[in-house]
Structure formats: C-alpha cells, structure tokens
Amino acid sequence: DAKTTQPTSMDCAEGRAANLPCNHSTISGNEYVYWYRQIHSQGPQYIIHGLKNNETNEMASLIITEDRKSSTLILPHATLRDTAVYYCIVSRDKLSFGAGTTVTVRA
Amino acid sequence: ETGVTQSPTHLIKTRGQQVTLRCSSQSGHNTVSWYQQALGQGPQFIFQYYREEENGRGNFPPRFSGLQFPNYSSELNVNALELDDSALYLCASSLSGRETQYFGPGTRLLVL
C-alpha cells in the first residue's frame, strides 16, 4: 500500500472549517483514499473514502486532486467533539495507518 | 456505533501466558481484520479473515493466530505473551476484504 504524509498536528477554531491535507504521491490506480479518525483510546471511526471523484457525506467532504497525488479532508463546521487523530490511508484492502494528524478544535 | 463488539474490554496477563480476544462482526459482514495499536502509534495490521480463511497477514510472528467462525465472529489468540504485546487490540469488520472496514471499541491488553 502507498504511504501517506500528513502534518503532525493542527489547530482549528470551533465553528470554522477544518482542512486536513494528505500527500500520497505513490498511490496506485486501484487504491482508494480513506479517512478515519480516532478519539482518545476508542476504535477508529470511518469518515469517508474516494477513488477519483470528490465525495461528500454527513460528516465531511473529500477533495482528491486530478493526479490523485494528494487529497484534503474538509470538516465544514468543526466542533469540540471533532478533536481527534485523523488518519489518511490509501489502500485496496488492508489498512496501513501512519501517525495521522492530531487535530485540536479550540473554543 | 458500528455494531462491531469486542470482549473483554480490558485484560491483564503476565509474561508467558496465552490470551484469547473475541470480536463479533457487524450483521452481514463476512470479513474481520485485526490490528494492534501500541501507545502513541497508529494501528498495525495483524491479519484478516474472509469466510473463515486467513486472507492476508501483517508482520507479526506465528504466536499471533486467529480463527473465524461460521457466523463470521472471530478470535485472536496470542501465545507466549511478551511485555511488548501490551496494546489496544482492534478488530474491524467489512462486507468483503475490499470494502470499508468498521472498527470495534478495542480490547486493552496489559502484559506484566
């Protein structure tokens, strides 16, 4: 599975959009981009995934560049409960987690 | 809630002992994957079971073994426990090996 690069940490203000970048320059054509998040000591929570097209669901939006070498997860209106470690994963099947981005939402 | 359950929630063992962790998959899911998450790190893939057969394994020694039952629930067995086996053990279920995985709450194992 391709490796990903994410910022170690980021802060965002409550009520504002949070934009989380991810680089995956070695992604293969059949690999999906997945985003999960993990709130302290809980199991990872699935957020969203995509292959080529941008995707949106009730939690977030996923923007994938045309060359698929990077993507951005957008949390449209961050709340304090969105404070978590966010993992960007590229995969066909087995999930390979990196260190993720620690996102802290501040009031 | 994902519908994936794990038991027990916490467990304390001593070095050299054996442990069995259990996972019930979400209804309709036939694939279970197991992950180990050491403190401060991301989850690491142990193995995956699809329709009762092992379907891929990560870089873990043979003392980590598993089973999947006809109802698609699964067990993770670890023999000869070592101190470094202390971790959060996560299972995830999916419709198949290539579908989105949904995680359970995990079992926290402490080896003394």
PDB file of C-alpha atoms in Angstrom:
ATOM      1  CA  ASP A   1       0.000   0.000   0.000  1.00  0.00           C
ATOM      2  CA  ALA A   2       1.122   3.527  -0.768  1.00  0.00           C
ATOM      3  CA  LYS A   3       2.430   5.674   2.061  1.00  0.00           C
ATOM      4  CA  THR A   4       0.885   8.972   3.077  1.00  0.00           C
ATOM      5  CA  THR A   5       2.269  12.171   4.537  1.00  0.00           C
ATOM      6  CA  GLN A   6       0.205  14.264   6.917  1.00  0.00           C
ATOM      7  CA  PRO A   7       1.021  17.200   9.185  1.00  0.00           C
ATOM      8  CA  THR A   8       1.731  16.102  12.728  1.00  0.00           C
ATOM      9  CA  SER A   9      -0.785  18.454  14.269  1.00  0.00           C
ATOM     10  CA  MET A  10      -3.115  21.338  13.573  1.00  0.00           C
ATOM     11  CA  ASP A  11      -5.473  23.596  15.462  1.00  0.00           C
ATOM     12  CA  CYS A  12      -8.739  24.996  14.289  1.00  0.00           C
ATOM     13  CA  ALA A  13     -11.421  27.241  15.729  1.00  0.00           C
ATOM     14  CA  GLU A  14     -14.811  25.896  16.697  1.00  0.00           C
ATOM     15  CA  GLY A  15     -17.394  26.646  14.019  1.00  0.00           C
ATOM     16  CA  ARG A  16     -14.817  27.135  11.273  1.00  0.00           C
ATOM     17  CA  ALA A  17     -13.962  24.710   8.503  1.00  0.00           C
ATOM     18  CA  ALA A  18     -11.028  22.401   9.151  1.00  0.00           C
ATOM     19  CA  ASN A  19      -8.966  21.453   6.088  1.00  0.00           C
ATOM     20  CA  LEU A  20      -6.712  18.439   6.580  1.00  0.00           C
ATOM     21  CA  PRO A  21      -4.143  17.797   3.846  1.00  0.00           C
ATOM     22  CA  CYS A  22      -2.653  14.469   2.844  1.00  0.00           C
ATOM     23  CA  ASN A  23       0.024  13.638   0.292  1.00  0.00           C
ATOM     24  CA  HIS A  24       0.050  10.227  -1.377  1.00  0.00           C
ATOM     25  CA  SER A  25       2.278  10.656  -4.402  1.00  0.00           C
ATOM     26  CA  THR A  26       2.843   6.896  -4.904  1.00  0.00           C
ATOM     27  CA  ILE A  27      -0.819   5.932  -4.960  1.00  0.00           C
ATOM     28  CA  SER A  28      -1.737   3.190  -7.431  1.00  0.00           C
ATOM     29  CA  GLY A  29      -4.648   3.371  -9.825  1.00  0.00           C
ATOM     30  CA  ASN A  30      -6.793   0.897  -7.900  1.00  0.00           C
ATOM     31  CA  GLU A  31      -6.126   2.286  -4.420  1.00  0.00           C
ATOM     32  CA  TYR A  32      -8.767   4.252  -2.585  1.00  0.00           C
ATOM     33  CA  VAL A  33      -8.168   7.199  -0.263  1.00  0.00           C
ATOM     34  CA  TYR A  34      -9.714   6.531   3.151  1.00  0.00           C
ATOM     35  CA  TRP A  35     -10.063   8.843   6.131  1.00  0.00           C
ATOM     36  CA  TYR A  36     -10.590   7.602   9.658  1.00  0.00           C
ATOM     37  CA  ARG A  37     -10.399   9.400  12.957  1.00  0.00           C
ATOM     38  CA  GLN A  38      -9.692   8.162  16.447  1.00  0.00           C
ATOM     39  CA  ILE A  39     -10.843   9.863  19.573  1.00  0.00           C
ATOM     40  CA  HIS A  40      -8.685   9.069  22.576  1.00  0.00           C
ATOM     41  CA  SER A  41      -8.499   5.298  23.227  1.00  0.00           C
ATOM     42  CA  GLN A  42     -11.579   4.497  21.139  1.00  0.00           C
ATOM     43  CA  GLY A  43     -11.685   2.442  17.943  1.00  0.00           C
ATOM     44  CA  PRO A  44     -11.045   4.341  14.696  1.00  0.00           C
ATOM     45  CA  GLN A  45     -14.173   5.828  13.162  1.00  0.00           C
ATOM     46  CA  TYR A  46     -14.692   5.716   9.409  1.00  0.00           C
ATOM     47  CA  ILE A  47     -15.251   9.172   7.917  1.00  0.00           C
ATOM     48  CA  ILE A  48     -15.194   8.989   4.138  1.00  0.00           C
ATOM     49  CA  HIS A  49     -13.390   7.461   1.164  1.00  0.00           C
ATOM     50  CA  GLY A  50     -12.965   8.057  -2.555  1.00  0.00           C
ATOM     51  CA  LEU A  51     -11.186   6.859  -5.662  1.00  0.00           C
ATOM     52  CA  LYS A  52     -11.075   9.742  -8.123  1.00  0.00           C
ATOM     53  CA  ASN A  53     -14.071  11.963  -7.626  1.00  0.00           C
ATOM     54  CA  ASN A  54     -14.732  14.331  -4.774  1.00  0.00           C
ATOM     55  CA  GLU A  55     -17.047  12.876  -2.162  1.00  0.00           C
ATOM     56  CA  THR A  56     -19.329  14.339   0.485  1.00  0.00           C
ATOM     57  CA  ASN A  57     -21.297  12.768   3.305  1.00  0.00           C
ATOM     58  CA  GLU A  58     -22.879  13.944   6.529  1.00  0.00           C
ATOM     59  CA  MET A  59     -19.535  14.128   8.284  1.00  0.00           C
ATOM     60  CA  ALA A  60     -17.111  15.608   5.785  1.00  0.00           C
ATOM     61  CA  SER A  61     -16.028  16.287   2.227  1.00  0.00           C
ATOM     62  CA  LEU A  62     -13.083  14.701   0.452  1.00  0.00           C
ATOM     63  CA  ILE A  63     -11.296  16.564  -2.295  1.00  0.00           C
ATOM     64  CA  ILE A  64      -8.887  14.486  -4.407  1.00  0.00           C
ATOM     65  CA  THR A  65      -6.588  16.220  -6.889  1.00  0.00           C
ATOM     66  CA  GLU A  66      -6.861  15.251 -10.526  1.00  0.00           C
ATOM     67  CA  ASP A  67      -3.499  13.449 -10.461  1.00  0.00           C
ATOM     68  CA  ARG A  68      -4.598  11.699  -7.224  1.00  0.00           C
ATOM     69  CA  LYS A  69      -1.309  12.520  -5.539  1.00  0.00           C
ATOM     70  CA  SER A  70      -2.922  14.463  -2.726  1.00  0.00           C
ATOM     71  CA  SER A  71      -6.247  14.985  -1.030  1.00  0.00           C
ATOM     72  CA  THR A  72      -7.929  17.212   1.534  1.00  0.00           C
ATOM     73  CA  LEU A  73     -10.479  16.257   4.140  1.00  0.00           C
ATOM     74  CA  ILE A  74     -12.831  19.105   4.988  1.00  0.00           C
ATOM     75  CA  LEU A  75     -14.823  19.242   8.205  1.00  0.00           C
ATOM     76  CA  PRO A  76     -17.255  22.049   7.335  1.00  0.00           C
ATOM     77  CA  HIS A  77     -18.083  23.288  10.830  1.00  0.00           C
ATOM     78  CA  ALA A  78     -15.650  21.939  13.396  1.00  0.00           C
ATOM     79  CA  THR A  79     -16.917  21.282  16.914  1.00  0.00           C
ATOM     80  CA  LEU A  80     -15.049  20.415  20.090  1.00  0.00           C
ATOM     81  CA  ARG A  81     -16.101  16.788  19.561  1.00  0.00           C
ATOM     82  CA  ASP A  82     -14.064  16.724  16.336  1.00  0.00           C
ATOM     83  CA  THR A  83     -10.839  16.837  18.371  1.00  0.00           C
ATOM     84  CA  ALA A  84      -9.124  13.571  17.404  1.00  0.00           C
ATOM     85  CA  VAL A  85      -6.281  11.966  15.464  1.00  0.00           C
ATOM     86  CA  TYR A  86      -7.165  11.878  11.775  1.00  0.00           C
ATOM     87  CA  TYR A  87      -5.660   9.191   9.573  1.00  0.00           C
ATOM     88  CA  CYS A  88      -5.357   9.361   5.794  1.00  0.00           C
ATOM     89  CA  ILE A  89      -4.870   5.901   4.277  1.00  0.00           C
ATOM     90  CA  VAL A  90      -4.508   4.725   0.700  1.00  0.00           C
ATOM     91  CA  SER A  91      -5.483   1.117   0.254  1.00  0.00           C
ATOM     92  CA  ARG A  92      -7.088  -1.585  -1.842  1.00  0.00           C
ATOM     93  CA  ASP A  93      -7.940  -3.724   1.143  1.00  0.00           C
ATOM     94  CA  LYS A  94      -5.630  -3.858   4.164  1.00  0.00           C
ATOM     95  CA  LEU A  95      -5.446  -0.566   6.041  1.00  0.00           C
ATOM     96  CA  SER A  96      -1.960   0.762   6.764  1.00  0.00           C
ATOM     97  CA  PHE A  97      -2.130   3.507   9.385  1.00  0.00           C
ATOM     98  CA  GLY A  98       0.555   6.134   9.777  1.00  0.00           C
ATOM     99  CA  ALA A  99       0.883   8.566  12.645  1.00  0.00           C
ATOM    100  CA  GLY A 100      -2.002  10.744  11.487  1.00  0.00           C
ATOM    101  CA  THR A 101      -2.736  14.392  12.230  1.00  0.00           C
ATOM    102  CA  THR A 102      -3.707  15.394  15.747  1.00  0.00           C
ATOM    103  CA  VAL A 103      -6.475  17.950  15.320  1.00  0.00           C
ATOM    104  CA  THR A 104      -7.403  20.153  18.248  1.00  0.00           C
ATOM    105  CA  VAL A 105     -10.564  22.221  17.952  1.00  0.00           C
ATOM    106  CA  ARG A 106     -10.489  25.248  20.230  1.00  0.00           C
ATOM    107  CA  ALA A 107     -13.449  27.207  21.516  1.00  0.00           C
TER     108      ALA A 107
ATOM    109  CA  GLU B   1     -21.938   2.726  16.955  1.00  0.00           C
ATOM    110  CA  THR B   2     -20.653   0.363  14.268  1.00  0.00           C
ATOM    111  CA  GLY B   3     -22.257  -2.849  15.517  1.00  0.00           C
ATOM    112  CA  VAL B   4     -18.808  -4.400  15.979  1.00  0.00           C
ATOM    113  CA  THR B   5     -18.303  -5.652  19.512  1.00  0.00           C
ATOM    114  CA  GLN B   6     -15.193  -6.891  21.276  1.00  0.00           C
ATOM    115  CA  SER B   7     -14.591  -8.707  24.526  1.00  0.00           C
ATOM    116  CA  PRO B   8     -13.202  -8.313  27.046  1.00  0.00           C
ATOM    117  CA  THR B   9     -12.719  -4.540  27.228  1.00  0.00           C
ATOM    118  CA  HIS B  10      -9.644  -4.804  29.437  1.00  0.00           C
ATOM    119  CA  LEU B  11      -7.328  -7.654  30.317  1.00  0.00           C
ATOM    120  CA  ILE B  12      -4.211  -8.099  32.439  1.00  0.00           C
ATOM    121  CA  LYS B  13      -1.879 -11.052  31.822  1.00  0.00           C
ATOM    122  CA  THR B  14       1.620 -11.994  32.818  1.00  0.00           C
ATOM    123  CA  ARG B  15       4.537 -12.677  30.513  1.00  0.00           C
ATOM    124  CA  GLY B  16       4.452 -16.168  29.016  1.00  0.00           C
ATOM    125  CA  GLN B  17       0.698 -16.607  29.341  1.00  0.00           C
ATOM    126  CA  GLN B  18      -1.749 -17.034  26.480  1.00  0.00           C
ATOM    127  CA  VAL B  19      -4.728 -14.799  25.695  1.00  0.00           C
ATOM    128  CA  THR B  20      -7.838 -15.021  23.511  1.00  0.00           C
ATOM    129  CA  LEU B  21      -9.666 -11.922  22.353  1.00  0.00           C
ATOM    130  CA  ARG B  22     -13.081 -12.022  20.705  1.00  0.00           C
ATOM    131  CA  CYS B  23     -14.827  -9.977  18.051  1.00  0.00           C
ATOM    132  CA  SER B  24     -18.389 -10.038  16.733  1.00  0.00           C
ATOM    133  CA  SER B  25     -18.731  -8.524  13.303  1.00  0.00           C
ATOM    134  CA  GLN B  26     -21.445  -6.206  12.085  1.00  0.00           C
ATOM    135  CA  SER B  27     -24.509  -8.014  10.753  1.00  0.00           C
ATOM    136  CA  GLY B  28     -23.978  -9.103   7.139  1.00  0.00           C
ATOM    137  CA  HIS B  29     -20.213  -8.674   7.209  1.00  0.00           C
ATOM    138  CA  ASN B  30     -18.106 -11.732   6.320  1.00  0.00           C
ATOM    139  CA  THR B  31     -14.619 -10.279   6.809  1.00  0.00           C
ATOM    140  CA  VAL B  32     -12.796  -9.476  10.033  1.00  0.00           C
ATOM    141  CA  SER B  33      -9.429  -7.758  10.318  1.00  0.00           C
ATOM    142  CA  TRP B  34      -7.326  -7.467  13.465  1.00  0.00           C
ATOM    143  CA  TYR B  35      -4.998  -4.605  14.374  1.00  0.00           C
ATOM    144  CA  GLN B  36      -2.573  -3.900  17.199  1.00  0.00           C
ATOM    145  CA  GLN B  37      -2.158  -0.345  18.427  1.00  0.00           C
ATOM    146  CA  ALA B  38       0.725   0.381  20.776  1.00  0.00           C
ATOM    147  CA  LEU B  39       0.545   3.515  22.886  1.00  0.00           C
ATOM    148  CA  GLY B  40       1.114   6.646  20.826  1.00  0.00           C
ATOM    149  CA  GLN B  41       1.178   4.827  17.473  1.00  0.00           C
ATOM    150  CA  GLY B  42      -1.272   4.095  14.695  1.00  0.00           C
ATOM    151  CA  PRO B  43      -2.912   0.669  14.416  1.00  0.00           C
ATOM    152  CA  GLN B  44      -0.814  -2.039  12.759  1.00  0.00           C
ATOM    153  CA  PHE B  45      -2.448  -4.764  10.641  1.00  0.00           C
ATOM    154  CA  ILE B  46      -2.138  -8.262  12.116  1.00  0.00           C
ATOM    155  CA  PHE B  47      -4.295 -10.400   9.784  1.00  0.00           C
ATOM    156  CA  GLN B  48      -7.611 -10.642   8.037  1.00  0.00           C
ATOM    157  CA  TYR B  49     -10.151 -13.454   7.855  1.00  0.00           C
ATOM    158  CA  TYR B  50     -12.583 -13.802   4.969  1.00  0.00           C
ATOM    159  CA  ARG B  51     -15.211 -16.536   5.102  1.00  0.00           C
ATOM    160  CA  GLU B  52     -13.251 -18.474   7.746  1.00  0.00           C
ATOM    161  CA  GLU B  53      -9.942 -18.405   5.848  1.00  0.00           C
ATOM    162  CA  GLU B  54      -6.908 -16.225   6.560  1.00  0.00           C
ATOM    163  CA  ASN B  55      -6.741 -13.614   3.817  1.00  0.00           C
ATOM    164  CA  GLY B  56      -3.524 -11.739   4.408  1.00  0.00           C
ATOM    165  CA  ARG B  57      -1.161 -11.236   7.309  1.00  0.00           C
ATOM    166  CA  GLY B  58       0.989  -8.382   8.507  1.00  0.00           C
ATOM    167  CA  ASN B  59       4.453  -8.549  10.023  1.00  0.00           C
ATOM    168  CA  PHE B  60       3.535 -10.458  13.179  1.00  0.00           C
ATOM    169  CA  PRO B  61       5.090 -13.718  14.459  1.00  0.00           C
ATOM    170  CA  PRO B  62       3.225 -17.063  14.345  1.00  0.00           C
ATOM    171  CA  ARG B  63       2.368 -16.841  18.037  1.00  0.00           C
ATOM    172  CA  PHE B  64      -0.349 -14.450  16.849  1.00  0.00           C
ATOM    173  CA  SER B  65      -3.074 -16.661  15.410  1.00  0.00           C
ATOM    174  CA  GLY B  66      -6.733 -16.362  14.657  1.00  0.00           C
ATOM    175  CA  LEU B  67      -9.976 -18.057  13.826  1.00  0.00           C
ATOM    176  CA  GLN B  68     -13.173 -17.077  12.142  1.00  0.00           C
ATOM    177  CA  PHE B  69     -16.370 -18.963  12.843  1.00  0.00           C
ATOM    178  CA  PRO B  70     -19.317 -19.777  10.536  1.00  0.00           C
ATOM    179  CA  ASN B  71     -21.242 -16.813  11.973  1.00  0.00           C
ATOM    180  CA  TYR B  72     -18.200 -14.663  10.996  1.00  0.00           C
ATOM    181  CA  SER B  73     -17.239 -13.792  14.538  1.00  0.00           C
ATOM    182  CA  SER B  74     -13.529 -14.086  15.178  1.00  0.00           C
ATOM    183  CA  GLU B  75     -10.878 -14.764  17.786  1.00  0.00           C
ATOM    184  CA  LEU B  76      -7.337 -13.504  18.110  1.00  0.00           C
ATOM    185  CA  ASN B  77      -5.004 -15.748  20.083  1.00  0.00           C
ATOM    186  CA  VAL B  78      -1.601 -14.696  21.330  1.00  0.00           C
ATOM    187  CA  ASN B  79       0.724 -17.284  22.849  1.00  0.00           C
ATOM    188  CA  ALA B  80       3.804 -16.756  24.992  1.00  0.00           C
ATOM    189  CA  LEU B  81       2.906 -13.169  25.808  1.00  0.00           C
ATOM    190  CA  GLU B  82       5.687 -10.609  25.880  1.00  0.00           C
ATOM    191  CA  LEU B  83       5.744  -7.218  27.564  1.00  0.00           C
ATOM    192  CA  ASP B  84       5.651  -5.532  24.132  1.00  0.00           C
ATOM    193  CA  ASP B  85       2.314  -7.195  23.402  1.00  0.00           C
ATOM    194  CA  SER B  86       0.717  -4.640  25.715  1.00  0.00           C
ATOM    195  CA  ALA B  87      -1.522  -2.659  23.385  1.00  0.00           C
ATOM    196  CA  LEU B  88      -5.038  -1.879  22.246  1.00  0.00           C
ATOM    197  CA  TYR B  89      -6.265  -4.702  20.006  1.00  0.00           C
ATOM    198  CA  LEU B  90      -8.833  -3.645  17.444  1.00  0.00           C
ATOM    199  CA  CYS B  91     -11.000  -5.653  15.161  1.00  0.00           C
ATOM    200  CA  ALA B  92     -12.806  -4.316  12.135  1.00  0.00           C
ATOM    201  CA  SER B  93     -15.469  -5.925  10.002  1.00  0.00           C
ATOM    202  CA  SER B  94     -16.376  -5.358   6.364  1.00  0.00           C
ATOM    203  CA  LEU B  95     -18.684  -6.735   3.679  1.00  0.00           C
ATOM    204  CA  SER B  96     -15.662  -8.228   1.965  1.00  0.00           C
ATOM    205  CA  GLY B  97     -11.910  -7.824   2.000  1.00  0.00           C
ATOM    206  CA  ARG B  98     -12.072  -4.769  -0.222  1.00  0.00           C
ATOM    207  CA  GLU B  99     -14.939  -2.914   1.388  1.00  0.00           C
ATOM    208  CA  THR B 100     -14.910  -0.220   4.065  1.00  0.00           C
ATOM    209  CA  GLN B 101     -13.852  -1.505   7.472  1.00  0.00           C
ATOM    210  CA  TYR B 102     -15.769  -0.587  10.620  1.00  0.00           C
ATOM    211  CA  PHE B 103     -13.949  -0.845  13.927  1.00  0.00           C
ATOM    212  CA  GLY B 104     -14.964  -2.096  17.311  1.00  0.00           C
ATOM    213  CA  PRO B 105     -14.044  -0.335  20.565  1.00  0.00           C
ATOM    214  CA  GLY B 106     -10.979  -2.495  21.153  1.00  0.00           C
ATOM    215  CA  THR B 107      -9.560  -4.649  23.927  1.00  0.00           C
ATOM    216  CA  ARG B 108      -6.805  -3.131  26.021  1.00  0.00           C
ATOM    217  CA  LEU B 109      -4.259  -5.772  26.994  1.00  0.00           C
ATOM    218  CA  LEU B 110      -1.635  -5.186  29.644  1.00  0.00           C
ATOM    219  CA  VAL B 111       1.171  -7.720  29.996  1.00  0.00           C
ATOM    220  CA  LEU B 112       3.110  -7.598  33.254  1.00  0.00           C
TER     221      LEU B 112
END
